[in-house]
mmCIF file of C-alpha atoms and ligand atoms in Angstrom:
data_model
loop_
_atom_site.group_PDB
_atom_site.id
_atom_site.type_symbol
_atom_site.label_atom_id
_atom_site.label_comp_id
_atom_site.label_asym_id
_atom_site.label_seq_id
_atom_site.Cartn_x
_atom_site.Cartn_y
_atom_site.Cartn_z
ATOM 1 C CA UNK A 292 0.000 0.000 0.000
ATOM 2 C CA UNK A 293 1.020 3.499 -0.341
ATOM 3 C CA UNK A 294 1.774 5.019 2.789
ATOM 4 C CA UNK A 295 3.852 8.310 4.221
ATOM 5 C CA UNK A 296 7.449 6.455 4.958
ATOM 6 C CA UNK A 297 10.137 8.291 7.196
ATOM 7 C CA UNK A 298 12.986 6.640 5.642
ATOM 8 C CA UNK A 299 15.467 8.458 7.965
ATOM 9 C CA UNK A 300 15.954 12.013 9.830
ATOM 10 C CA UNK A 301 15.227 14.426 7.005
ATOM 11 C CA UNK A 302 13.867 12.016 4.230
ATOM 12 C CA UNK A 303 10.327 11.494 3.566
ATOM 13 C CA UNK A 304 8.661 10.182 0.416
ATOM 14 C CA UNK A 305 5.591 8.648 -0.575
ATOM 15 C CA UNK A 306 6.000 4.963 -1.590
ATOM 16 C CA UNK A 307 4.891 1.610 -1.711
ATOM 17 C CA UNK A 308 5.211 -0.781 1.342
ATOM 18 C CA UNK A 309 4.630 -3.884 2.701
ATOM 19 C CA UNK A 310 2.501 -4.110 6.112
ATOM 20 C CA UNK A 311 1.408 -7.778 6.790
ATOM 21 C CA UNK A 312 -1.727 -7.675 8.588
ATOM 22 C CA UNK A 313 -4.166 -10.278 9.699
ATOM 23 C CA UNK A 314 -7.686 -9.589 10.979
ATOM 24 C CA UNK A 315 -7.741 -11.165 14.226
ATOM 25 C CA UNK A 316 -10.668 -12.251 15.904
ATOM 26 C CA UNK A 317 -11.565 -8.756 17.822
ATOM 27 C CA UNK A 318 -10.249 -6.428 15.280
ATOM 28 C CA UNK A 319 -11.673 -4.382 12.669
ATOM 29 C CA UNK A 320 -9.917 -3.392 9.846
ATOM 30 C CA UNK A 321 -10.335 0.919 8.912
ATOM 31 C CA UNK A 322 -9.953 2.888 6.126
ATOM 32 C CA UNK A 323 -8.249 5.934 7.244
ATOM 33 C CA UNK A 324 -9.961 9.412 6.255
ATOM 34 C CA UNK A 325 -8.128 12.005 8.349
ATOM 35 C CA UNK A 326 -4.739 11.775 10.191
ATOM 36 C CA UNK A 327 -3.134 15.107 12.459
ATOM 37 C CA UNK A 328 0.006 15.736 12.353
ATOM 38 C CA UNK A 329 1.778 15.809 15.635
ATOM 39 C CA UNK A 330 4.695 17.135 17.289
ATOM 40 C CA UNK A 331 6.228 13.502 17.928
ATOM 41 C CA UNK A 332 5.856 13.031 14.039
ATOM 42 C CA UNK A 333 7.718 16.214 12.902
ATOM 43 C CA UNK A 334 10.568 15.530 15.744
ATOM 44 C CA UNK A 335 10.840 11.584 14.389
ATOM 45 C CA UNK A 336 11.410 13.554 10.454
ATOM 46 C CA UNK A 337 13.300 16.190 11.832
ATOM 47 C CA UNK A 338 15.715 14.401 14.636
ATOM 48 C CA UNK A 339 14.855 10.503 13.675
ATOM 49 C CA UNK A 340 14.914 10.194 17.152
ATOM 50 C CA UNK A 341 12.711 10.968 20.498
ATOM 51 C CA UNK A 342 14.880 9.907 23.685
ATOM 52 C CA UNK A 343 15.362 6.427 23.713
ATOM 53 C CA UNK A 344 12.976 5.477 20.428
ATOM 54 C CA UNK A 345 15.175 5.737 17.378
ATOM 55 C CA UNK A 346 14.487 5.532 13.696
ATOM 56 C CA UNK A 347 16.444 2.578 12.621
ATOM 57 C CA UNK A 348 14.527 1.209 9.649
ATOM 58 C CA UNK A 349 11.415 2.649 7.241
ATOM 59 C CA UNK A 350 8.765 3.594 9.430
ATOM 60 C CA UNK A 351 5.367 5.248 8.205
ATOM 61 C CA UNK A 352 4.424 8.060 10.550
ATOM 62 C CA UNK A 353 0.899 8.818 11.642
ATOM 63 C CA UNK A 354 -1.355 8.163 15.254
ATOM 64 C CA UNK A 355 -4.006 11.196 15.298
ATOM 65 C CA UNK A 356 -6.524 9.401 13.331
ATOM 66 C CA UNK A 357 -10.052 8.674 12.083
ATOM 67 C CA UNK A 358 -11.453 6.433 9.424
ATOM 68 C CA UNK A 359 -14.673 4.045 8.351
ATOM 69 C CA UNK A 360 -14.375 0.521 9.645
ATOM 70 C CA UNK A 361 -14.311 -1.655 6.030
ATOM 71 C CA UNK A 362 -14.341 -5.551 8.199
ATOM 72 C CA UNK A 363 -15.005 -6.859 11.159
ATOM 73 C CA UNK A 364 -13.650 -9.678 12.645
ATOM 74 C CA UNK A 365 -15.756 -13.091 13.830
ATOM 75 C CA UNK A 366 -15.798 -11.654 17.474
ATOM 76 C CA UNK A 367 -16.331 -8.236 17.665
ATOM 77 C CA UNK A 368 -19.109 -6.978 18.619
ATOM 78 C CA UNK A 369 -21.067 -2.888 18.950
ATOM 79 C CA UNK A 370 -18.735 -2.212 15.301
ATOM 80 C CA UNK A 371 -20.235 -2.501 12.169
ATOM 81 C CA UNK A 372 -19.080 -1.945 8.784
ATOM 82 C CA UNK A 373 -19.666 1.973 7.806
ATOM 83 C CA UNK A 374 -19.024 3.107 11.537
ATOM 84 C CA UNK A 375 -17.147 6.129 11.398
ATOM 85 C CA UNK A 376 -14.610 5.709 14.423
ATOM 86 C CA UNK A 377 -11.383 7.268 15.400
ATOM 87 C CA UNK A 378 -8.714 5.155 17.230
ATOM 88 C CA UNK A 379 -6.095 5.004 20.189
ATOM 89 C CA UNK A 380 -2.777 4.164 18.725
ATOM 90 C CA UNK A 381 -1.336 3.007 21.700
ATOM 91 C CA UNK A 382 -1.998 -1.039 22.725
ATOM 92 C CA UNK A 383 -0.630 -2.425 25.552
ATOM 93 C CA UNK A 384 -0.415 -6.043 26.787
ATOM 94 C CA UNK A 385 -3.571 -7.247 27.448
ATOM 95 C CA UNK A 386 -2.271 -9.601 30.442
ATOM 96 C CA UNK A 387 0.280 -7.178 31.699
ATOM 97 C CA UNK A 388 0.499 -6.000 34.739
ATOM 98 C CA UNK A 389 0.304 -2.726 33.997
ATOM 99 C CA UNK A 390 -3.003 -3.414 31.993
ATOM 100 C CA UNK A 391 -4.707 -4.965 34.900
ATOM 101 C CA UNK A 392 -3.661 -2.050 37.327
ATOM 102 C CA UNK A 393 -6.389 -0.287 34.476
ATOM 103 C CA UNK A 394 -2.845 1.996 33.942
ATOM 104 C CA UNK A 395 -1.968 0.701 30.543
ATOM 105 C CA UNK A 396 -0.938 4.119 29.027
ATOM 106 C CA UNK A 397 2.510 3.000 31.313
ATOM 107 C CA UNK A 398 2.447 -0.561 30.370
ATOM 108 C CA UNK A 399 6.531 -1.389 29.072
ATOM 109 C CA UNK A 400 5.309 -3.319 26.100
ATOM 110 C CA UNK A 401 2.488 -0.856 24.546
ATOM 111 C CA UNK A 402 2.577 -0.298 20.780
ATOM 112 C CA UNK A 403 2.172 2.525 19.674
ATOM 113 C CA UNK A 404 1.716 3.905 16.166
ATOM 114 C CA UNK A 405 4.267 5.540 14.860
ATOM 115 C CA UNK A 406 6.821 4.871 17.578
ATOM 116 C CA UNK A 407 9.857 3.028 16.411
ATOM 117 C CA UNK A 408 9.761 -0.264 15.402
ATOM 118 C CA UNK A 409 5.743 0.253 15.025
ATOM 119 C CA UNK A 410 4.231 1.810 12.009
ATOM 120 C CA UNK A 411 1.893 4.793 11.675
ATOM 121 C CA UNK A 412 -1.279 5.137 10.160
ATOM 122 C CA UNK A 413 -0.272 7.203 7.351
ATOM 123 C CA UNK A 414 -1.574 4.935 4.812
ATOM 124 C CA UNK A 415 -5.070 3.886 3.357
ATOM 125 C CA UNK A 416 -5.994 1.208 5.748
ATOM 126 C CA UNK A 417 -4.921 -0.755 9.224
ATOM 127 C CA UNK A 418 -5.716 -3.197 11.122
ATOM 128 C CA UNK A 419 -6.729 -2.618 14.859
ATOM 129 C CA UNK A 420 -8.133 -4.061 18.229
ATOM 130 C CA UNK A 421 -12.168 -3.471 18.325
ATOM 131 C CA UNK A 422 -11.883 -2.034 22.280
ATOM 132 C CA UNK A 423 -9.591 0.564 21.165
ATOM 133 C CA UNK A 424 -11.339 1.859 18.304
ATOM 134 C CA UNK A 425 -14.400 4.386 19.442
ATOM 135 C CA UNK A 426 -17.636 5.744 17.280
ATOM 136 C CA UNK A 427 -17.859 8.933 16.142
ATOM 137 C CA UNK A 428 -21.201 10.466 16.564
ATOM 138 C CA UNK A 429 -22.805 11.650 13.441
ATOM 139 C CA UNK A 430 -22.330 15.603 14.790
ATOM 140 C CA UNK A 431 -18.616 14.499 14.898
ATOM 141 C CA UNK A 432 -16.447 15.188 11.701
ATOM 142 C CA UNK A 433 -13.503 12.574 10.872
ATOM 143 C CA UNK A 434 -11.193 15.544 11.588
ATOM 144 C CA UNK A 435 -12.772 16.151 14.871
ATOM 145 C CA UNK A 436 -12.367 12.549 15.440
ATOM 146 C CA UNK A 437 -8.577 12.598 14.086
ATOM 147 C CA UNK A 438 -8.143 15.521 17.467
ATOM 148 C CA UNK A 439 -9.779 12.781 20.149
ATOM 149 C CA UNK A 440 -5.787 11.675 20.238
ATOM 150 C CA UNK A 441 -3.975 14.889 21.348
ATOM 151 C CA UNK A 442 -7.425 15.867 23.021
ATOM 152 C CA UNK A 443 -6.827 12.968 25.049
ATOM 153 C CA UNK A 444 -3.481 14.237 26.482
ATOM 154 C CA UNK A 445 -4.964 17.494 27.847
ATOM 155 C CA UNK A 446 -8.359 15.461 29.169
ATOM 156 C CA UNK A 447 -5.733 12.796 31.086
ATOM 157 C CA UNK A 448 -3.992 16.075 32.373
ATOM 158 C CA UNK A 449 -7.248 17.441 33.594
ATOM 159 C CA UNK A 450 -8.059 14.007 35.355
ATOM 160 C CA UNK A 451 -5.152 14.449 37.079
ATOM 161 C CA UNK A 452 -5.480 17.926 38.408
ATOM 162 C CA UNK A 453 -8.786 16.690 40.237
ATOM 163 C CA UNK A 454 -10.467 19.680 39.223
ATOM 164 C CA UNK A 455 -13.365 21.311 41.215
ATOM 165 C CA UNK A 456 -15.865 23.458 40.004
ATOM 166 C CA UNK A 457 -14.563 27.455 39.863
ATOM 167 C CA UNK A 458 -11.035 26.650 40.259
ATOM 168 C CA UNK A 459 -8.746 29.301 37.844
ATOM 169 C CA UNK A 460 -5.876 27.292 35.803
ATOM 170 C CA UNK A 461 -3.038 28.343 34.319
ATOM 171 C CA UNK A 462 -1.924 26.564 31.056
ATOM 172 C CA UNK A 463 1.875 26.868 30.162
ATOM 173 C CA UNK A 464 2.166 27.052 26.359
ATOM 174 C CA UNK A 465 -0.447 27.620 23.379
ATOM 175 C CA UNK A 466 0.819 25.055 20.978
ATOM 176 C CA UNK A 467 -1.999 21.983 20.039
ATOM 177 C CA UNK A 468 -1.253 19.863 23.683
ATOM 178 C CA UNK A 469 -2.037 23.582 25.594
ATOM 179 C CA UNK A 470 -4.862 24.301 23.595
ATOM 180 C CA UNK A 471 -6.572 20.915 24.518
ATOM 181 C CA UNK A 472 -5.453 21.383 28.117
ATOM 182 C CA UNK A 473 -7.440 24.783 28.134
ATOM 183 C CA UNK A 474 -10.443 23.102 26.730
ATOM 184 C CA UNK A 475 -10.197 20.017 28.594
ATOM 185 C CA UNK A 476 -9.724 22.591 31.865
ATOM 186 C CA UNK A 477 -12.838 24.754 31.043
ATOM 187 C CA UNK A 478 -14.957 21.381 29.939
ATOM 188 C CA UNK A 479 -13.546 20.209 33.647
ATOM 189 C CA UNK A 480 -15.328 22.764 35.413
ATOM 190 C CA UNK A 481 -12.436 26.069 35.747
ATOM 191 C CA UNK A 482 -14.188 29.115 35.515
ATOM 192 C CA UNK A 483 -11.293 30.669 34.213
ATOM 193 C CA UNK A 484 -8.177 29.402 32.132
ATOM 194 C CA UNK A 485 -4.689 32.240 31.946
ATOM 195 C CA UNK A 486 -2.998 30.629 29.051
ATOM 196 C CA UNK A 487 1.027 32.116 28.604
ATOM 197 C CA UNK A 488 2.978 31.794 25.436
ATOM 198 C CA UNK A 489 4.985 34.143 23.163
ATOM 199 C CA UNK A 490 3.444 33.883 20.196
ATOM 200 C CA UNK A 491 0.637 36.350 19.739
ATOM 201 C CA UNK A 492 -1.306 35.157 17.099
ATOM 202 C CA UNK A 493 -1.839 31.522 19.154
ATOM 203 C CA UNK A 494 -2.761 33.651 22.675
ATOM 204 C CA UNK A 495 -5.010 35.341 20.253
ATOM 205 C CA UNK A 496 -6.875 31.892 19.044
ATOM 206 C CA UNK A 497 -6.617 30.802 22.336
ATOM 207 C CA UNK A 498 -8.934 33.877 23.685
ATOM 208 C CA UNK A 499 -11.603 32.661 21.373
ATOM 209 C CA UNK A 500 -12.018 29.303 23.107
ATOM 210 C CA UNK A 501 -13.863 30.414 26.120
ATOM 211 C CA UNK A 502 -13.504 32.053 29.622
ATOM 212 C CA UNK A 503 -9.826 32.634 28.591
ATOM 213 C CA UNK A 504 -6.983 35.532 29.596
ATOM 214 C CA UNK A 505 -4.010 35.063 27.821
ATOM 215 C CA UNK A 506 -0.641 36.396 28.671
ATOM 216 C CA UNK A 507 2.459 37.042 26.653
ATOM 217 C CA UNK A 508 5.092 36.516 28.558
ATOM 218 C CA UNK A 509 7.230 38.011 26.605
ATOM 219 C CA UNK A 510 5.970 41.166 27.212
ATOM 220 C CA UNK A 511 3.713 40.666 30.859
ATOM 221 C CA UNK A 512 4.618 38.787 34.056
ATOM 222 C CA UNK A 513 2.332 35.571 34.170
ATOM 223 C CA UNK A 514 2.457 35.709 38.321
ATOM 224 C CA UNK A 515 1.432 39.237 38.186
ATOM 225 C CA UNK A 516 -1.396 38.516 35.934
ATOM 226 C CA UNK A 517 -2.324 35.494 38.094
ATOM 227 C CA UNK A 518 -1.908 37.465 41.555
ATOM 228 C CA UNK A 519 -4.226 40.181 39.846
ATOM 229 C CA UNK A 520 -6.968 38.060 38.743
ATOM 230 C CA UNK A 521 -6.428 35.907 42.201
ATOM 231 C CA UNK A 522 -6.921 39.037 45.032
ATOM 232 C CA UNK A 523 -2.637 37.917 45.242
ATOM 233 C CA UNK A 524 -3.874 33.751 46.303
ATOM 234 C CA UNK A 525 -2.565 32.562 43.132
ATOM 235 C CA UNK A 526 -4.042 29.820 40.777
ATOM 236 C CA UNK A 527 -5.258 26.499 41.906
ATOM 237 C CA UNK A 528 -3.720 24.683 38.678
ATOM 238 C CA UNK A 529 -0.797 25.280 37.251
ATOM 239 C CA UNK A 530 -0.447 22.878 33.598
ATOM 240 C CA UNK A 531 2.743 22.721 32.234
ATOM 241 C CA UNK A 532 2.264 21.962 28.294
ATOM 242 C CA UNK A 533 5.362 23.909 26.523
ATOM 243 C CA UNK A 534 8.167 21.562 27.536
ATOM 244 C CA UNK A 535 10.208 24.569 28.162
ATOM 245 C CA UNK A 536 12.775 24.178 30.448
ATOM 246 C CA UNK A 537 12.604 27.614 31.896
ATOM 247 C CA UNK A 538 9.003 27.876 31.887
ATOM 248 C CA UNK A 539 8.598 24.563 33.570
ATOM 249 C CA UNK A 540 11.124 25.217 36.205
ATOM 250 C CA UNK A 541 8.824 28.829 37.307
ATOM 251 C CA UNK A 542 5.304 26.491 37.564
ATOM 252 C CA UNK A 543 5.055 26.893 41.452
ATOM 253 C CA UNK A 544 5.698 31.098 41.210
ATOM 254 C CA UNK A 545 1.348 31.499 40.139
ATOM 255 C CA UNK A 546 0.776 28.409 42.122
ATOM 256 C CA UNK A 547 -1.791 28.541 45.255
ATOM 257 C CA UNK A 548 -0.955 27.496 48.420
ATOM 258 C CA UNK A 549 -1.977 23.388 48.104
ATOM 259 C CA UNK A 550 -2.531 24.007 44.585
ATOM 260 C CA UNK A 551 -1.490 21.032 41.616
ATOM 261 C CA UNK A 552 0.879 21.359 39.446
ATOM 262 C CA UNK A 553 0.471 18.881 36.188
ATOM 263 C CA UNK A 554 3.154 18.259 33.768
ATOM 264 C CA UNK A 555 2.567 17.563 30.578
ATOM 265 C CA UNK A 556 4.945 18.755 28.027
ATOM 266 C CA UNK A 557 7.818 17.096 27.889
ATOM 267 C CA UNK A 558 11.548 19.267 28.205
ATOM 268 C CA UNK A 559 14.082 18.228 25.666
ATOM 269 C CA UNK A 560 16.519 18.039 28.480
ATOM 270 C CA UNK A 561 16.194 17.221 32.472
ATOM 271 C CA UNK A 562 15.187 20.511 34.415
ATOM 272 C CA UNK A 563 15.917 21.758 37.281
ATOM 273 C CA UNK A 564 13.435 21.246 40.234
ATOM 274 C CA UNK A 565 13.202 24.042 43.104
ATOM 275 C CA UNK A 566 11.393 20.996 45.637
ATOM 276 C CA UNK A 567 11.670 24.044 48.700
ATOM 277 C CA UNK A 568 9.144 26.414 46.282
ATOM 278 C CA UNK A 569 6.977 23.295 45.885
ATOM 279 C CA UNK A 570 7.018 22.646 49.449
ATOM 280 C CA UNK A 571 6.359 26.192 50.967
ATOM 281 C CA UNK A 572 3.128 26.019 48.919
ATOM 282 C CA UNK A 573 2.443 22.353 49.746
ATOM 283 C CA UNK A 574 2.006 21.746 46.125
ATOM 284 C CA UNK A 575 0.581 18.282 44.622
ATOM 285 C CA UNK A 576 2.538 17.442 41.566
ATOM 286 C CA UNK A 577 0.937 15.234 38.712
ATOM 287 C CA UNK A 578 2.801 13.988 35.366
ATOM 288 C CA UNK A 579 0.940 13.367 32.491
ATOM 289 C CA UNK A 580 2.176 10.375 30.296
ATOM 290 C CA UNK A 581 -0.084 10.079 26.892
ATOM 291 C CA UNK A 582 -3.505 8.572 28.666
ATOM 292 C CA UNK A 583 -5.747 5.859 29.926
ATOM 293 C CA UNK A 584 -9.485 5.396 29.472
ATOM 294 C CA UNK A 585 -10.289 8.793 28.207
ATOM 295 C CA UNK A 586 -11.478 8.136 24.687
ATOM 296 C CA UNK A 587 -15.016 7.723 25.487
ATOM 297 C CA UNK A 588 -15.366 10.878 27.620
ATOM 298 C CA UNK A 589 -13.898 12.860 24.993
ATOM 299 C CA UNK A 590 -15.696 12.310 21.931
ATOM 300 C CA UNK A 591 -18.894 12.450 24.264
ATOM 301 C CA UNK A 592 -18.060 15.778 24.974
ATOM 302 C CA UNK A 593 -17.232 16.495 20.975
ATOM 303 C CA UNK A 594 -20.680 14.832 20.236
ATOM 304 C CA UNK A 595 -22.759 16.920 23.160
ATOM 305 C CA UNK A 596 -21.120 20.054 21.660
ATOM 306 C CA UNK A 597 -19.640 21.400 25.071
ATOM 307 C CA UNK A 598 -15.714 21.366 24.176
ATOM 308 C CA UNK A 599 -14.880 22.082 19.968
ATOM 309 C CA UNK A 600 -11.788 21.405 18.595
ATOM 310 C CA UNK A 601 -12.499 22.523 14.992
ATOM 311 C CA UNK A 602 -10.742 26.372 15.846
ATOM 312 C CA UNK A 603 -7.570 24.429 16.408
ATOM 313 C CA UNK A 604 -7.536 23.173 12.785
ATOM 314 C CA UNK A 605 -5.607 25.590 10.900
ATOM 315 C CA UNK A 606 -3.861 23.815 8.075
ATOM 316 C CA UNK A 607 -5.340 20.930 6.131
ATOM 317 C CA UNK A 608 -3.536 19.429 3.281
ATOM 318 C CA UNK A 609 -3.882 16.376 0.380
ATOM 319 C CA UNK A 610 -2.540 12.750 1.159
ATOM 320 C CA UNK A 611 -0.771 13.708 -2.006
ATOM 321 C CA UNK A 612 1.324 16.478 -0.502
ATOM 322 C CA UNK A 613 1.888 14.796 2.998
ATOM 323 C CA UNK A 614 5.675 15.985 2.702
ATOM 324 C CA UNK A 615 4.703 19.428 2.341
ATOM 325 C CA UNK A 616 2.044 19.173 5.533
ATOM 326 C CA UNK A 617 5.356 17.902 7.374
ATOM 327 C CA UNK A 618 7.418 20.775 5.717
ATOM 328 C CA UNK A 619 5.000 22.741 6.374
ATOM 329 C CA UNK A 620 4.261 21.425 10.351
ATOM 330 C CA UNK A 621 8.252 21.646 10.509
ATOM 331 C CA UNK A 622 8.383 25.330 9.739
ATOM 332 C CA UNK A 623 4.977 25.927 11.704
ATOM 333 C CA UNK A 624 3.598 29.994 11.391
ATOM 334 C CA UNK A 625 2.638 31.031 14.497
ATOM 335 C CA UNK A 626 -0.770 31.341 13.421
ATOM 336 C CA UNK A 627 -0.991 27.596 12.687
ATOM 337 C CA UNK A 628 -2.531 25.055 15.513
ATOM 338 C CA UNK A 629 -2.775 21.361 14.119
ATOM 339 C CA UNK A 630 -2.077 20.433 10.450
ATOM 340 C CA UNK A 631 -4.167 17.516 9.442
ATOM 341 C CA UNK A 632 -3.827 15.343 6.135
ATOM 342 C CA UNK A 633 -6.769 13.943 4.333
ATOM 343 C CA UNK A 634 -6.951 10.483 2.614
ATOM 344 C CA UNK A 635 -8.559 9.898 -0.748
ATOM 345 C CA UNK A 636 -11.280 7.868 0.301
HETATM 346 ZN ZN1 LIG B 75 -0.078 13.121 18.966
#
């Protein structure tokens, strides 16, 4: 099949390849429609590398995505042929331990799309496990559906910041992960999200989304702004989704006392960690690791129409010019969110 191959750091092309796949018992087989394109992607074409997972053969890049179920295997059962669904691209073991603690987002042995050795879904069609593949509701576009995956990441973070109704958060960076922090936040119950970041045009989108007050910090304080809007308390979530090293090492300054701090972007490089600043405030500290279980809740608030996505797609582009999306996604303007790339169906 023809499929979007990362053939090493800095060389992409469009080509033939050869993906065996069976249809097992509980899997459905998809036609893809819509796949985002997501920071992990552009670093794989632009480093071959993230951490520890390295390039080392062909790999077809690809895990924010939606489709139309074309089989069904013997056993599966609530997925029919013509569901529109979108998928999570992450599987663990199903016998692991990990799996049966209901944490399998952590599980050592999860595949995951478009994670070295495992391929992406870049391509016309794959092969997947029925329980992690999730209906669309007809009110729910495939692109909408292709966002559940990096929505996903901001709903996990806002699981983990326990939030109660009212509370004012603070989300740290306004690329796509912040965005669907502050949306997962306000859909959560805040009554307020400050969103900091330097690039105008994104605080700018960002203001559109709700209940929002964003802050450039290259020009304002974002503990001032916090203090302000606080009567000096502070806010009672901190998120942490720009990966900055700098900005993540200041997330206790707008903090609360007993506030939470969640991080969620991940820093290129270990940071330093003032643990007497997290301490004066009592702060609870969360870490976000992709996500467990969310799926459903997501798309059910997609489908009942209180948390959109559709702002945050900016760019959309041809399966036929997939190395210009990622040129493009490389290069991002800063009035760009998600780019998104469209299969001929
Ligand atoms: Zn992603």
């Amino acid at each position: 099949m023809e499929a979007l191959v990362l053939e090493k750091a800095h060389e992409l092309s469009l080509r033939d390849i050869q993906i065996p796949e069976t249809l097992g018992p509980h899997d459905v087989r998809i036609a893809l429609h819509t796949v985002g394109v997501c920071g992990s992607d552009v670093h794989y074409y632009d480093t071959g590398a993230i951490g520890q997972f390295v390039v080392r053969e062909p790999m077809v890049l690809g895990h924010e995505a939606a489709g139309t179920i074309i089989e069904v295997g013997s056993d599966v059962q609530g997925l029919k042929v013509g569901d529109r669904v979108c998928m999570e691209p992450g599987i663990p073991d199903p016998n692991s331990k990990a799996t049966r603690l209901g944490i399998y987002n952590l599980d050592p042995a999860v595949r995951f799309w478009a994670t070295p050795p495992v391929h992406g879904v870049l391509r016309p069609t794959v092969v997947h496990p029925a329980a992690f593949t999730f209906k669309l509701p007809d009110n729910v576009s495939f692109a909408e559906g292709a966002m559940v995956e990096p929505l996903a990441v901001g709903m996990h973070g806002a699981n983990k910041a326990q939030i109660k109704p009212g509370d004012l958060a603070v989300v740290i960076g306004a690329g796509p992960i912040g965005m669907v922090t502050l949306l997962s936040a306000l859909a959560g119950g805040c009554s307020r999200v400050v969103i900091a970041d330097v690039q105008q045009p994104k605080l700018d989108l960002a203001a559109t989304l709700g209940p929002v007050t964003p802050v450039n910090v290259a020009q304002e304080n974002l503990t001032d702004v916090v203090m302000k809007l606080t009567d000096g308390w502070g806010a009672d979530i901190v998120f942490e989704a720009s990966g900055n090293a700098k900005a993540a090492a200041g997330v206790f300054e707008p903090l609360c006392p007993a506030g939470r701090v969640v991080f969620i972007g991940i820093p290129g490089q270990p940071i330093a960690f003032d643990v007497s600043a997290a301490q004066v405030k009592e702060a609870r500290i969360e870490n976000v690791f992709r996500y467990a279980h969310v799926y459903p809740r997501a798309i059910a608030l997609m489908g009942s129409g209180l948390l959109d996505v559709k702002p945050l797609i900016t760019n959309t582009f041809g399966f036929e010019d997939s190395i210009a999306a990622f040129d493009f996604a490389l290069h991002m303007p800063p009035d760009s969110v998600k780019v998104q790339i469209t299969l001929p169906q």
